[in-house]
Amino acid sequence: MLPLQLGLDLGQYVAPIISAITTVVIFVVVFVVLFVLGRVVVTRAVEKSLRQRGFEETLVGLATSVTTTVVAVLAIALAATVAGFGVVLAAFATLAGALALAVGFAAQDLIANFVAGVFILQDEPFTTGDWIEWNGNGGVVREIELRVTKLDTFDNELVTVPNSELANTAVVNNVANDERRVSVGFGIGYGDDIEAAREAIVDEASKIDAAFDDPAPSAPVVELGDSAVVLSGRLWIDPREDSYGAVRSEFLEAVKERLDAEGIDMPYPNTELSGDIEVRNVDAGVADD
């Protein structure tokens, strides 16, 4: 009786074990087939499509990784459905939703910077090597990452800026165009010859190697100040070929020396006082004591 009873007890466990093994095998086989098929078809299609449209390699790699992850999740879900893991799948979906909600609230800034980085890489308001300015700050872009942008200041300091800050403010790209105007205000005395000063400014601007012939340098009167007539010396350069700061400094120095040589005054602000001054003598008796 004991061997017979033992055989019956073993028989009760064999069927569930075989059923569980069969279910697991079905899940694994379906998952592997769907995942491999998804990577070969979907992931490669996404990667090829983005490359053909000229997207940045960083975005192509990101999109490929995200697509692979989505394919894996869908493969797990479909494999679980086919294998009969409906209850497990429902619990997994609930847990994943709660986890995603918690992570979303905890990482709002991180997600915002990440999304901003994607748009910066795609829209290209600036690229590596550009000189940009924003909110009173400025620097040369060293590297654009998905979360932050790294810049070098003109004092050779490294500045790391969250991408959301650059995406949500006005950014000036000083080297985006092939032509940029260099403008410097020069004040001359009210008694000086405007035409002579203009000729000197334009002549010195044209001698600068970086200056374009077209548009030609100019020096219109832009202001009648309290102590000077201000002429705006203007010349055009290619900001990617020549340094704006270096050209401006050269222009300033050349015009200053030229105006000094021609005797044209460059007055500094001064104030003229008018009225009477009354001087009273100190009591002589105090001095005698």
PDB file of C-alpha atoms in Angstrom:
ATOM      1  CA  MET A   1       0.000   0.000   0.000  1.00  0.00           C
ATOM      2  CA  LEU A   2       2.837   2.390   0.745  1.00  0.00           C
ATOM      3  CA  PRO A   3       4.444   2.225  -2.722  1.00  0.00           C
ATOM      4  CA  LEU A   4       1.026   2.685  -4.302  1.00  0.00           C
ATOM      5  CA  GLN A   5       0.241   5.658  -2.089  1.00  0.00           C
ATOM      6  CA  LEU A   6       3.643   7.176  -2.814  1.00  0.00           C
ATOM      7  CA  GLY A   7       3.053   6.831  -6.535  1.00  0.00           C
ATOM      8  CA  LEU A   8      -0.279   8.582  -6.240  1.00  0.00           C
ATOM      9  CA  ASP A   9       1.275  11.418  -4.205  1.00  0.00           C
ATOM     10  CA  LEU A  10       4.022  11.902  -6.798  1.00  0.00           C
ATOM     11  CA  GLY A  11       1.447  11.917  -9.546  1.00  0.00           C
ATOM     12  CA  GLN A  12      -0.307  14.860  -7.948  1.00  0.00           C
ATOM     13  CA  TYR A  13       2.867  16.966  -8.253  1.00  0.00           C
ATOM     14  CA  VAL A  14       4.075  15.870 -11.674  1.00  0.00           C
ATOM     15  CA  ALA A  15       1.243  17.478 -13.609  1.00  0.00           C
ATOM     16  CA  PRO A  16       1.555  20.951 -11.964  1.00  0.00           C
ATOM     17  CA  ILE A  17       5.343  20.862 -12.370  1.00  0.00           C
ATOM     18  CA  ILE A  18       5.084  19.957 -16.043  1.00  0.00           C
ATOM     19  CA  SER A  19       2.442  22.669 -16.504  1.00  0.00           C
ATOM     20  CA  ALA A  20       4.655  25.285 -14.804  1.00  0.00           C
ATOM     21  CA  ILE A  21       7.700  24.267 -16.845  1.00  0.00           C
ATOM     22  CA  THR A  22       5.639  24.406 -20.035  1.00  0.00           C
ATOM     23  CA  THR A  23       4.351  27.859 -19.145  1.00  0.00           C
ATOM     24  CA  VAL A  24       7.853  29.154 -18.406  1.00  0.00           C
ATOM     25  CA  VAL A  25       9.214  27.671 -21.646  1.00  0.00           C
ATOM     26  CA  ILE A  26       6.389  29.270 -23.625  1.00  0.00           C
ATOM     27  CA  PHE A  27       7.058  32.628 -21.941  1.00  0.00           C
ATOM     28  CA  VAL A  28      10.795  32.477 -22.628  1.00  0.00           C
ATOM     29  CA  VAL A  29      10.390  31.354 -26.249  1.00  0.00           C
ATOM     30  CA  VAL A  30       7.754  33.986 -27.056  1.00  0.00           C
ATOM     31  CA  PHE A  31       9.773  36.707 -25.318  1.00  0.00           C
ATOM     32  CA  VAL A  32      13.002  35.833 -27.146  1.00  0.00           C
ATOM     33  CA  VAL A  33      11.255  35.664 -30.522  1.00  0.00           C
ATOM     34  CA  LEU A  34       9.409  38.953 -30.051  1.00  0.00           C
ATOM     35  CA  PHE A  35      12.425  40.780 -28.597  1.00  0.00           C
ATOM     36  CA  VAL A  36      14.818  39.639 -31.339  1.00  0.00           C
ATOM     37  CA  LEU A  37      12.257  40.387 -34.019  1.00  0.00           C
ATOM     38  CA  GLY A  38      11.548  43.825 -32.520  1.00  0.00           C
ATOM     39  CA  ARG A  39      15.249  44.729 -32.339  1.00  0.00           C
ATOM     40  CA  VAL A  40      15.887  43.593 -35.892  1.00  0.00           C
ATOM     41  CA  VAL A  41      12.857  45.297 -37.405  1.00  0.00           C
ATOM     42  CA  VAL A  42      11.673  48.166 -35.206  1.00  0.00           C
ATOM     43  CA  THR A  43      14.934  49.358 -33.623  1.00  0.00           C
ATOM     44  CA  ARG A  44      16.874  49.254 -36.879  1.00  0.00           C
ATOM     45  CA  ALA A  45      14.032  51.003 -38.701  1.00  0.00           C
ATOM     46  CA  VAL A  46      14.023  53.825 -36.135  1.00  0.00           C
ATOM     47  CA  GLU A  47      17.812  54.162 -36.270  1.00  0.00           C
ATOM     48  CA  LYS A  48      17.899  54.183 -40.076  1.00  0.00           C
ATOM     49  CA  SER A  49      15.054  56.700 -40.311  1.00  0.00           C
ATOM     50  CA  LEU A  50      16.714  59.149 -37.888  1.00  0.00           C
ATOM     51  CA  ARG A  51      20.086  58.889 -39.630  1.00  0.00           C
ATOM     52  CA  GLN A  52      18.492  59.591 -43.004  1.00  0.00           C
ATOM     53  CA  ARG A  53      16.881  62.731 -41.578  1.00  0.00           C
ATOM     54  CA  GLY A  54      20.237  64.001 -40.304  1.00  0.00           C
ATOM     55  CA  PHE A  55      19.590  63.811 -36.579  1.00  0.00           C
ATOM     56  CA  GLU A  56      22.492  64.167 -34.141  1.00  0.00           C
ATOM     57  CA  GLU A  57      24.285  60.944 -33.214  1.00  0.00           C
ATOM     58  CA  THR A  58      23.450  61.574 -29.551  1.00  0.00           C
ATOM     59  CA  LEU A  59      19.731  61.636 -30.354  1.00  0.00           C
ATOM     60  CA  VAL A  60      20.037  58.606 -32.630  1.00  0.00           C
ATOM     61  CA  GLY A  61      21.698  56.619 -29.843  1.00  0.00           C
ATOM     62  CA  LEU A  62      19.119  57.791 -27.312  1.00  0.00           C
ATOM     63  CA  ALA A  63      16.193  56.924 -29.582  1.00  0.00           C
ATOM     64  CA  THR A  64      17.697  53.504 -30.290  1.00  0.00           C
ATOM     65  CA  SER A  65      18.093  52.762 -26.580  1.00  0.00           C
ATOM     66  CA  VAL A  66      14.553  53.923 -25.777  1.00  0.00           C
ATOM     67  CA  THR A  67      13.133  51.874 -28.661  1.00  0.00           C
ATOM     68  CA  THR A  68      14.981  48.772 -27.479  1.00  0.00           C
ATOM     69  CA  THR A  69      13.602  49.267 -23.963  1.00  0.00           C
ATOM     70  CA  VAL A  70      10.053  49.692 -25.266  1.00  0.00           C
ATOM     71  CA  VAL A  71      10.430  46.570 -27.419  1.00  0.00           C
ATOM     72  CA  ALA A  72      11.619  44.612 -24.368  1.00  0.00           C
ATOM     73  CA  VAL A  73       8.671  45.786 -22.242  1.00  0.00           C
ATOM     74  CA  LEU A  74       6.151  44.945 -24.976  1.00  0.00           C
ATOM     75  CA  ALA A  75       7.791  41.551 -25.512  1.00  0.00           C
ATOM     76  CA  ILE A  76       7.473  40.788 -21.801  1.00  0.00           C
ATOM     77  CA  ALA A  77       3.819  41.862 -21.794  1.00  0.00           C
ATOM     78  CA  LEU A  78       2.885  39.797 -24.866  1.00  0.00           C
ATOM     79  CA  ALA A  79       4.875  36.785 -23.706  1.00  0.00           C
ATOM     80  CA  ALA A  80       3.192  36.906 -20.301  1.00  0.00           C
ATOM     81  CA  THR A  81      -0.223  37.118 -21.973  1.00  0.00           C
ATOM     82  CA  VAL A  82       0.471  34.150 -24.249  1.00  0.00           C
ATOM     83  CA  ALA A  83       1.897  32.100 -21.355  1.00  0.00           C
ATOM     84  CA  GLY A  84      -1.089  32.849 -19.161  1.00  0.00           C
ATOM     85  CA  PHE A  85       0.572  35.179 -16.659  1.00  0.00           C
ATOM     86  CA  GLY A  86      -2.375  37.566 -16.688  1.00  0.00           C
ATOM     87  CA  VAL A  87      -2.461  38.111 -12.928  1.00  0.00           C
ATOM     88  CA  VAL A  88       1.276  38.682 -12.749  1.00  0.00           C
ATOM     89  CA  LEU A  89       1.094  41.047 -15.701  1.00  0.00           C
ATOM     90  CA  ALA A  90      -1.675  43.098 -14.090  1.00  0.00           C
ATOM     91  CA  ALA A  91       0.267  43.380 -10.845  1.00  0.00           C
ATOM     92  CA  PHE A  92       3.401  44.333 -12.753  1.00  0.00           C
ATOM     93  CA  ALA A  93       1.532  47.042 -14.669  1.00  0.00           C
ATOM     94  CA  THR A  94       0.121  48.514 -11.451  1.00  0.00           C
ATOM     95  CA  LEU A  95       3.527  48.523  -9.786  1.00  0.00           C
ATOM     96  CA  ALA A  96       5.189  50.039 -12.859  1.00  0.00           C
ATOM     97  CA  GLY A  97       2.577  52.809 -13.029  1.00  0.00           C
ATOM     98  CA  ALA A  98       3.019  53.728  -9.367  1.00  0.00           C
ATOM     99  CA  LEU A  99       6.786  53.648  -9.709  1.00  0.00           C
ATOM    100  CA  ALA A 100       6.691  55.835 -12.814  1.00  0.00           C
ATOM    101  CA  LEU A 101       4.474  58.382 -11.024  1.00  0.00           C
ATOM    102  CA  ALA A 102       6.797  58.510  -8.004  1.00  0.00           C
ATOM    103  CA  VAL A 103       9.898  58.882 -10.170  1.00  0.00           C
ATOM    104  CA  GLY A 104       8.199  61.582 -12.221  1.00  0.00           C
ATOM    105  CA  PHE A 105       7.490  63.733  -9.176  1.00  0.00           C
ATOM    106  CA  ALA A 106      10.941  63.159  -7.702  1.00  0.00           C
ATOM    107  CA  ALA A 107      12.836  63.918 -10.916  1.00  0.00           C
ATOM    108  CA  GLN A 108      10.916  66.823 -12.437  1.00  0.00           C
ATOM    109  CA  ASP A 109      14.021  68.992 -12.860  1.00  0.00           C
ATOM    110  CA  LEU A 110      16.037  66.107 -14.254  1.00  0.00           C
ATOM    111  CA  ILE A 111      13.338  65.290 -16.778  1.00  0.00           C
ATOM    112  CA  ALA A 112      12.972  68.965 -17.739  1.00  0.00           C
ATOM    113  CA  ASN A 113      16.724  69.248 -18.350  1.00  0.00           C
ATOM    114  CA  PHE A 114      16.692  66.007 -20.311  1.00  0.00           C
ATOM    115  CA  VAL A 115      13.842  67.138 -22.586  1.00  0.00           C
ATOM    116  CA  ALA A 116      15.475  70.553 -23.036  1.00  0.00           C
ATOM    117  CA  GLY A 117      18.724  68.838 -24.013  1.00  0.00           C
ATOM    118  CA  VAL A 118      16.918  66.864 -26.705  1.00  0.00           C
ATOM    119  CA  PHE A 119      15.438  70.050 -28.182  1.00  0.00           C
ATOM    120  CA  ILE A 120      18.786  71.879 -28.020  1.00  0.00           C
ATOM    121  CA  LEU A 121      20.535  69.048 -29.854  1.00  0.00           C
ATOM    122  CA  GLN A 122      17.799  68.911 -32.469  1.00  0.00           C
ATOM    123  CA  ASP A 123      17.023  72.622 -33.005  1.00  0.00           C
ATOM    124  CA  GLU A 124      20.697  73.683 -32.697  1.00  0.00           C
ATOM    125  CA  PRO A 125      20.303  77.259 -31.411  1.00  0.00           C
ATOM    126  CA  PHE A 126      24.018  76.875 -30.720  1.00  0.00           C
ATOM    127  CA  THR A 127      26.653  74.202 -31.285  1.00  0.00           C
ATOM    128  CA  THR A 128      30.025  73.289 -29.838  1.00  0.00           C
ATOM    129  CA  GLY A 129      32.480  76.173 -30.246  1.00  0.00           C
ATOM    130  CA  ASP A 130      29.833  78.940 -30.362  1.00  0.00           C
ATOM    131  CA  TRP A 131      30.095  82.040 -28.203  1.00  0.00           C
ATOM    132  CA  ILE A 132      26.731  82.538 -26.504  1.00  0.00           C
ATOM    133  CA  GLU A 133      25.275  84.922 -23.916  1.00  0.00           C
ATOM    134  CA  TRP A 134      22.228  84.483 -21.645  1.00  0.00           C
ATOM    135  CA  ASN A 135      20.924  86.289 -18.549  1.00  0.00           C
ATOM    136  CA  GLY A 136      24.069  88.399 -18.252  1.00  0.00           C
ATOM    137  CA  ASN A 137      26.361  85.364 -18.595  1.00  0.00           C
ATOM    138  CA  GLY A 138      28.482  84.260 -21.507  1.00  0.00           C
ATOM    139  CA  GLY A 139      30.997  81.720 -22.684  1.00  0.00           C
ATOM    140  CA  VAL A 140      32.151  79.387 -25.457  1.00  0.00           C
ATOM    141  CA  VAL A 141      30.269  76.088 -25.666  1.00  0.00           C
ATOM    142  CA  ARG A 142      32.570  73.176 -24.873  1.00  0.00           C
ATOM    143  CA  GLU A 143      30.095  70.297 -24.809  1.00  0.00           C
ATOM    144  CA  ILE A 144      26.330  69.778 -25.060  1.00  0.00           C
ATOM    145  CA  GLU A 145      25.025  66.846 -23.037  1.00  0.00           C
ATOM    146  CA  LEU A 146      21.475  65.633 -22.544  1.00  0.00           C
ATOM    147  CA  ARG A 147      21.234  67.142 -19.042  1.00  0.00           C
ATOM    148  CA  VAL A 148      23.680  70.065 -19.014  1.00  0.00           C
ATOM    149  CA  THR A 149      25.751  72.261 -21.312  1.00  0.00           C
ATOM    150  CA  LYS A 150      29.377  72.981 -20.434  1.00  0.00           C
ATOM    151  CA  LEU A 151      30.954  76.314 -21.382  1.00  0.00           C
ATOM    152  CA  ASP A 152      34.343  77.996 -21.007  1.00  0.00           C
ATOM    153  CA  THR A 153      34.330  81.640 -19.937  1.00  0.00           C
ATOM    154  CA  PHE A 154      36.857  84.137 -21.290  1.00  0.00           C
ATOM    155  CA  ASP A 155      38.677  83.815 -17.957  1.00  0.00           C
ATOM    156  CA  ASN A 156      39.016  80.083 -18.739  1.00  0.00           C
ATOM    157  CA  GLU A 157      36.500  79.025 -16.092  1.00  0.00           C
ATOM    158  CA  LEU A 158      34.261  76.022 -16.663  1.00  0.00           C
ATOM    159  CA  VAL A 159      30.540  76.790 -16.329  1.00  0.00           C
ATOM    160  CA  THR A 160      27.976  73.965 -16.212  1.00  0.00           C
ATOM    161  CA  VAL A 161      24.452  75.144 -17.047  1.00  0.00           C
ATOM    162  CA  PRO A 162      21.242  73.053 -16.810  1.00  0.00           C
ATOM    163  CA  ASN A 163      19.725  72.707 -20.261  1.00  0.00           C
ATOM    164  CA  SER A 164      16.299  73.852 -19.037  1.00  0.00           C
ATOM    165  CA  GLU A 165      17.774  77.265 -18.200  1.00  0.00           C
ATOM    166  CA  LEU A 166      19.158  77.683 -21.720  1.00  0.00           C
ATOM    167  CA  ALA A 167      15.953  76.385 -23.311  1.00  0.00           C
ATOM    168  CA  ASN A 168      13.663  78.770 -21.389  1.00  0.00           C
ATOM    169  CA  THR A 169      15.549  82.034 -21.823  1.00  0.00           C
ATOM    170  CA  ALA A 170      16.736  84.245 -24.677  1.00  0.00           C
ATOM    171  CA  VAL A 171      20.155  83.033 -25.825  1.00  0.00           C
ATOM    172  CA  VAL A 172      22.324  85.302 -27.986  1.00  0.00           C
ATOM    173  CA  ASN A 173      24.564  83.399 -30.382  1.00  0.00           C
ATOM    174  CA  ASN A 174      27.316  85.837 -31.293  1.00  0.00           C
ATOM    175  CA  VAL A 175      28.813  83.710 -34.047  1.00  0.00           C
ATOM    176  CA  ALA A 176      25.726  82.207 -35.677  1.00  0.00           C
ATOM    177  CA  ASN A 177      25.849  84.474 -38.750  1.00  0.00           C
ATOM    178  CA  ASP A 178      28.602  85.032 -41.300  1.00  0.00           C
ATOM    179  CA  GLU A 179      28.600  88.782 -40.684  1.00  0.00           C
ATOM    180  CA  ARG A 180      28.630  90.747 -37.438  1.00  0.00           C
ATOM    181  CA  ARG A 181      28.905  94.475 -36.866  1.00  0.00           C
ATOM    182  CA  VAL A 182      31.475  95.904 -34.487  1.00  0.00           C
ATOM    183  CA  SER A 183      30.212  99.240 -33.130  1.00  0.00           C
ATOM    184  CA  VAL A 184      32.217 101.662 -30.985  1.00  0.00           C
ATOM    185  CA  GLY A 185      31.057 105.104 -29.847  1.00  0.00           C
ATOM    186  CA  PHE A 186      33.617 107.927 -30.187  1.00  0.00           C
ATOM    187  CA  GLY A 187      32.871 111.313 -28.609  1.00  0.00           C
ATOM    188  CA  ILE A 188      34.368 114.494 -30.069  1.00  0.00           C
ATOM    189  CA  GLY A 189      34.148 118.092 -28.888  1.00  0.00           C
ATOM    190  CA  TYR A 190      31.302 120.314 -30.019  1.00  0.00           C
ATOM    191  CA  GLY A 191      33.850 122.632 -31.643  1.00  0.00           C
ATOM    192  CA  ASP A 192      35.543 119.855 -33.662  1.00  0.00           C
ATOM    193  CA  ASP A 193      34.933 119.063 -37.339  1.00  0.00           C
ATOM    194  CA  ILE A 194      32.484 116.156 -37.600  1.00  0.00           C
ATOM    195  CA  GLU A 195      33.486 115.305 -41.171  1.00  0.00           C
ATOM    196  CA  ALA A 196      37.180 115.205 -40.297  1.00  0.00           C
ATOM    197  CA  ALA A 197      36.474 112.924 -37.355  1.00  0.00           C
ATOM    198  CA  ARG A 198      34.241 110.686 -39.478  1.00  0.00           C
ATOM    199  CA  GLU A 199      36.891 110.412 -42.171  1.00  0.00           C
ATOM    200  CA  ALA A 200      39.525 109.444 -39.583  1.00  0.00           C
ATOM    201  CA  ILE A 201      37.287 106.794 -37.995  1.00  0.00           C
ATOM    202  CA  VAL A 202      36.272 105.239 -41.325  1.00  0.00           C
ATOM    203  CA  ASP A 203      39.861 105.277 -42.583  1.00  0.00           C
ATOM    204  CA  GLU A 204      41.160 103.466 -39.507  1.00  0.00           C
ATOM    205  CA  ALA A 205      38.328 100.925 -39.702  1.00  0.00           C
ATOM    206  CA  SER A 206      39.166 100.136 -43.328  1.00  0.00           C
ATOM    207  CA  LYS A 207      42.801  99.443 -42.374  1.00  0.00           C
ATOM    208  CA  ILE A 208      41.803  96.571 -40.087  1.00  0.00           C
ATOM    209  CA  ASP A 209      42.437  93.284 -41.890  1.00  0.00           C
ATOM    210  CA  ALA A 210      39.276  91.649 -40.576  1.00  0.00           C
ATOM    211  CA  ALA A 211      36.977  94.453 -41.781  1.00  0.00           C
ATOM    212  CA  PHE A 212      34.742  93.793 -44.791  1.00  0.00           C
ATOM    213  CA  ASP A 213      34.728  96.117 -47.788  1.00  0.00           C
ATOM    214  CA  ASP A 214      31.019  95.386 -48.197  1.00  0.00           C
ATOM    215  CA  PRO A 215      29.276  96.417 -45.994  1.00  0.00           C
ATOM    216  CA  ALA A 216      31.731  99.286 -45.822  1.00  0.00           C
ATOM    217  CA  PRO A 217      32.793 100.937 -42.546  1.00  0.00           C
ATOM    218  CA  SER A 218      30.773 103.979 -41.472  1.00  0.00           C
ATOM    219  CA  ALA A 219      30.595 106.535 -38.674  1.00  0.00           C
ATOM    220  CA  PRO A 220      27.199 108.238 -38.334  1.00  0.00           C
ATOM    221  CA  VAL A 221      26.392 110.722 -35.578  1.00  0.00           C
ATOM    222  CA  VAL A 222      24.218 108.891 -33.071  1.00  0.00           C
ATOM    223  CA  GLU A 223      24.025 111.213 -30.079  1.00  0.00           C
ATOM    224  CA  LEU A 224      24.518 114.799 -28.930  1.00  0.00           C
ATOM    225  CA  GLY A 225      25.763 114.179 -25.441  1.00  0.00           C
ATOM    226  CA  ASP A 226      26.255 116.542 -22.524  1.00  0.00           C
ATOM    227  CA  SER A 227      29.917 117.082 -23.323  1.00  0.00           C
ATOM    228  CA  ALA A 228      30.503 115.423 -26.705  1.00  0.00           C
ATOM    229  CA  VAL A 229      29.131 114.686 -30.155  1.00  0.00           C
ATOM    230  CA  VAL A 230      29.087 110.888 -30.409  1.00  0.00           C
ATOM    231  CA  LEU A 231      29.899 109.121 -33.664  1.00  0.00           C
ATOM    232  CA  SER A 232      29.315 105.371 -33.915  1.00  0.00           C
ATOM    233  CA  GLY A 233      32.286 103.779 -35.660  1.00  0.00           C
ATOM    234  CA  ARG A 234      31.037 100.673 -37.442  1.00  0.00           C
ATOM    235  CA  LEU A 235      32.704  97.848 -39.335  1.00  0.00           C
ATOM    236  CA  TRP A 236      31.676  94.321 -40.267  1.00  0.00           C
ATOM    237  CA  ILE A 237      33.598  91.093 -39.656  1.00  0.00           C
ATOM    238  CA  ASP A 238      33.151  87.321 -39.887  1.00  0.00           C
ATOM    239  CA  PRO A 239      32.888  86.323 -36.194  1.00  0.00           C
ATOM    240  CA  ARG A 240      33.925  82.734 -36.916  1.00  0.00           C
ATOM    241  CA  GLU A 241      37.152  83.843 -38.569  1.00  0.00           C
ATOM    242  CA  ASP A 242      38.142  86.799 -36.373  1.00  0.00           C
ATOM    243  CA  SER A 243      37.700  87.524 -32.682  1.00  0.00           C
ATOM    244  CA  TYR A 244      35.107  90.205 -31.978  1.00  0.00           C
ATOM    245  CA  GLY A 245      36.904  91.342 -28.825  1.00  0.00           C
ATOM    246  CA  ALA A 246      40.309  91.556 -30.526  1.00  0.00           C
ATOM    247  CA  VAL A 247      38.951  93.532 -33.489  1.00  0.00           C
ATOM    248  CA  ARG A 248      37.076  95.945 -31.230  1.00  0.00           C
ATOM    249  CA  SER A 249      40.188  96.561 -29.132  1.00  0.00           C
ATOM    250  CA  GLU A 250      42.296  97.168 -32.235  1.00  0.00           C
ATOM    251  CA  PHE A 251      39.684  99.565 -33.609  1.00  0.00           C
ATOM    252  CA  LEU A 252      39.474 101.539 -30.362  1.00  0.00           C
ATOM    253  CA  GLU A 253      43.226 101.975 -30.067  1.00  0.00           C
ATOM    254  CA  ALA A 254      43.726 102.921 -33.720  1.00  0.00           C
ATOM    255  CA  VAL A 255      41.002 105.600 -33.679  1.00  0.00           C
ATOM    256  CA  LYS A 256      42.206 107.065 -30.367  1.00  0.00           C
ATOM    257  CA  GLU A 257      45.739 107.503 -31.718  1.00  0.00           C
ATOM    258  CA  ARG A 258      44.444 108.935 -35.002  1.00  0.00           C
ATOM    259  CA  LEU A 259      42.178 111.507 -33.376  1.00  0.00           C
ATOM    260  CA  ASP A 260      44.964 112.535 -31.002  1.00  0.00           C
ATOM    261  CA  ALA A 261      47.341 112.940 -33.955  1.00  0.00           C
ATOM    262  CA  GLU A 262      44.873 115.166 -35.814  1.00  0.00           C
ATOM    263  CA  GLY A 263      44.138 117.286 -32.761  1.00  0.00           C
ATOM    264  CA  ILE A 264      40.513 116.235 -32.484  1.00  0.00           C
ATOM    265  CA  ASP A 265      39.374 116.416 -28.889  1.00  0.00           C
ATOM    266  CA  MET A 266      37.787 113.426 -27.168  1.00  0.00           C
ATOM    267  CA  PRO A 267      36.293 115.131 -24.102  1.00  0.00           C
ATOM    268  CA  TYR A 268      35.356 113.319 -20.955  1.00  0.00           C
ATOM    269  CA  PRO A 269      32.165 114.224 -19.037  1.00  0.00           C
ATOM    270  CA  ASN A 270      32.487 117.461 -17.086  1.00  0.00           C
ATOM    271  CA  THR A 271      30.161 119.729 -15.130  1.00  0.00           C
ATOM    272  CA  GLU A 272      30.155 123.549 -15.332  1.00  0.00           C
ATOM    273  CA  LEU A 273      29.098 125.454 -12.221  1.00  0.00           C
ATOM    274  CA  SER A 274      27.700 128.987 -12.430  1.00  0.00           C
ATOM    275  CA  GLY A 275      26.861 131.551  -9.751  1.00  0.00           C
ATOM    276  CA  ASP A 276      28.619 133.774  -7.209  1.00  0.00           C
ATOM    277  CA  ILE A 277      31.094 132.877  -4.488  1.00  0.00           C
ATOM    278  CA  GLU A 278      31.361 135.141  -1.450  1.00  0.00           C
ATOM    279  CA  VAL A 279      34.619 135.065   0.533  1.00  0.00           C
ATOM    280  CA  ARG A 280      34.664 136.481   4.046  1.00  0.00           C
ATOM    281  CA  ASN A 281      37.831 137.344   5.957  1.00  0.00           C
ATOM    282  CA  VAL A 282      38.393 135.534   9.242  1.00  0.00           C
ATOM    283  CA  ASP A 283      38.495 137.758  12.329  1.00  0.00           C
ATOM    284  CA  ALA A 284      42.088 139.043  12.544  1.00  0.00           C
ATOM    285  CA  GLY A 285      41.949 139.058  16.332  1.00  0.00           C
ATOM    286  CA  VAL A 286      41.703 135.270  16.377  1.00  0.00           C
ATOM    287  CA  ALA A 287      44.892 135.003  14.347  1.00  0.00           C
ATOM    288  CA  ASP A 288      46.739 137.407  16.738  1.00  0.00           C
ATOM    289  CA  ASP A 289      45.828 135.298  19.756  1.00  0.00           C
TER     290      ASP A 289
END
